[in-house]
Amino acid sequence: MQTATRAEPQVVTIPRNALGSVHTSRPRPSTPRHSANPEEPPEAGAELEPATPTVLSPVVRPEEAEAPARPVPAVPPIAMLDGEAALAQERERSRARRARVIAGVLEWIGSAIAVLLVVHAVLVVGGANPHNTVAHLTGVLAPPLTALVDDLFQPADPALGLVLNSGSAAVLWLLAGTMLGRLVRKVAT
């Protein structure tokens, strides 16, 4: 009578794949040929199949295989720095954050003024009631904002002159907000 012996499970370690993770595999012991349920213990005298090692190859997707290696950040995380270097790095991040906020506010202001001037021109050309709150507010705010280009265009039709002058002022304010925002971002970096 032969004695049934179980093969010890083997652990096969695969080198790191493109994603940097390690694959390990633990093969299951083979089940006897006569048993349909792998959870049942083998009968006495039953022969066990030898365990075959499982070899896994790293899975590399085509887009990952051709991608260049990611650069290592030049500045280590704050936790790895000493106290003084960590404070300097945090100050730099804070300064960059403030610059982004200021640049965003400048761009928003330039855009809001441009929209105000366009709305004013549409209301005047459309013949809006000058006693309406919105028409009155845009009528009060628009003239000082178009002062630089107020008499740039002087066609025979005053409505066309208003559209051209307000439109050019709106474009100037939009460009000024965008340029100042970019300048602030560039100076901060």
Tab-separated table of N, CA, C and O in Angstrom, residues 30 40 42 66-67 85 89 94 97 100 104 111 127 129 133 135 141-142 149 157 167 182 185 188:
chain	number	residue	atom	x	y	z
A	30	SER	N	-2.455	19.612	-5.448
A	30	SER	CA	-3.340	18.942	-6.394
A	30	SER	C	-4.344	18.088	-5.652
A	30	SER	O	-4.075	17.537	-4.586
A	40	GLU	N	-12.586	18.111	0.123
A	40	GLU	CA	-12.603	16.840	0.858
A	40	GLU	C	-11.180	16.349	1.044
A	40	GLU	O	-10.353	16.493	0.150
A	42	PRO	N	-8.250	13.651	1.019
A	42	PRO	CA	-8.084	12.475	0.160
A	42	PRO	C	-8.313	11.198	0.949
A	42	PRO	O	-8.059	11.131	2.151
A	66	GLU	N	5.642	51.617	-23.342
A	66	GLU	CA	6.263	52.680	-24.101
A	66	GLU	C	6.373	53.986	-23.321
A	66	GLU	O	7.006	54.913	-23.777
A	67	ALA	N	5.715	54.088	-22.171
A	67	ALA	CA	5.729	55.327	-21.404
A	67	ALA	C	7.111	55.532	-20.787
A	67	ALA	O	7.734	54.589	-20.308
A	85	ALA	N	14.402	73.470	6.545
A	85	ALA	CA	14.111	73.227	5.130
A	85	ALA	C	12.614	73.015	4.920
A	85	ALA	O	12.059	73.447	3.916
A	89	GLN	N	10.245	75.256	2.496
A	89	GLN	CA	9.416	74.648	1.454
A	89	GLN	C	7.943	75.020	1.641
A	89	GLN	O	7.244	75.316	0.681
A	94	SER	N	3.169	78.217	0.060
A	94	SER	CA	2.190	79.228	0.450
A	94	SER	C	2.254	80.433	-0.481
A	94	SER	O	1.218	80.977	-0.879
A	97	ARG	N	0.654	79.506	-3.739
A	97	ARG	CA	-0.809	79.454	-3.572
A	97	ARG	C	-1.404	80.861	-3.588
A	97	ARG	O	-2.413	81.118	-4.234
A	100	ARG	N	-1.414	82.230	-7.103
A	100	ARG	CA	-2.500	81.673	-7.922
A	100	ARG	C	-3.826	82.341	-7.605
A	100	ARG	O	-4.608	82.646	-8.499
A	104	GLY	N	-5.932	84.660	-10.193
A	104	GLY	CA	-7.325	84.320	-10.494
A	104	GLY	C	-8.261	85.488	-10.253
A	104	GLY	O	-9.191	85.732	-11.040
A	111	SER	N	-12.506	89.993	-16.524
A	111	SER	CA	-13.657	89.374	-17.207
A	111	SER	C	-14.963	90.011	-16.784
A	111	SER	O	-15.846	90.249	-17.625
A	127	GLY	N	-32.319	99.861	-26.400
A	127	GLY	CA	-33.305	100.834	-25.940
A	127	GLY	C	-33.917	100.485	-24.598
A	127	GLY	O	-35.112	100.675	-24.381
A	129	ASN	N	-34.978	100.737	-20.669
A	129	ASN	CA	-35.488	101.823	-19.843
A	129	ASN	C	-34.350	102.336	-18.952
A	129	ASN	O	-33.817	101.590	-18.129
A	133	THR	N	-33.158	99.482	-12.729
A	133	THR	CA	-31.996	99.387	-11.839
A	133	THR	C	-30.761	98.871	-12.572
A	133	THR	O	-29.662	99.427	-12.417
A	135	ALA	N	-30.114	98.812	-15.880
A	135	ALA	CA	-29.682	99.769	-16.904
A	135	ALA	C	-29.029	100.987	-16.258
A	135	ALA	O	-28.014	101.499	-16.760
A	141	LEU	N	-21.644	102.740	-14.048
A	141	LEU	CA	-20.329	102.096	-13.944
A	141	LEU	C	-19.538	102.087	-15.253
A	141	LEU	O	-18.308	102.082	-15.234
A	142	ALA	N	-20.199	102.071	-16.390
A	142	ALA	CA	-19.505	101.916	-17.675
A	142	ALA	C	-18.669	103.121	-18.087
A	142	ALA	O	-17.536	102.936	-18.572
A	149	VAL	N	-10.907	104.776	-24.050
A	149	VAL	CA	-11.290	104.607	-25.454
A	149	VAL	C	-12.650	105.231	-25.748
A	149	VAL	O	-13.304	104.862	-26.718
A	157	ASP	N	-23.507	107.371	-36.444
A	157	ASP	CA	-24.530	106.784	-35.578
A	157	ASP	C	-23.965	106.660	-34.160
A	157	ASP	O	-22.979	105.944	-33.928
A	167	GLY	N	-17.023	97.885	-26.841
A	167	GLY	CA	-16.416	96.605	-27.226
A	167	GLY	C	-14.905	96.643	-27.149
A	167	GLY	O	-14.271	95.692	-26.662
A	182	ARG	N	-1.221	86.334	-15.644
A	182	ARG	CA	-0.060	85.560	-16.077
A	182	ARG	C	1.231	86.122	-15.501
A	182	ARG	O	2.141	85.392	-15.136
A	185	ARG	N	1.576	85.053	-11.893
A	185	ARG	CA	1.965	83.631	-11.820
A	185	ARG	C	3.432	83.441	-12.176
A	185	ARG	O	4.134	82.658	-11.548
A	188	ALA	N	5.747	84.654	-9.395
A	188	ALA	CA	5.704	83.783	-8.216
A	188	ALA	C	6.511	82.511	-8.397
A	188	ALA	O	6.913	81.886	-7.418
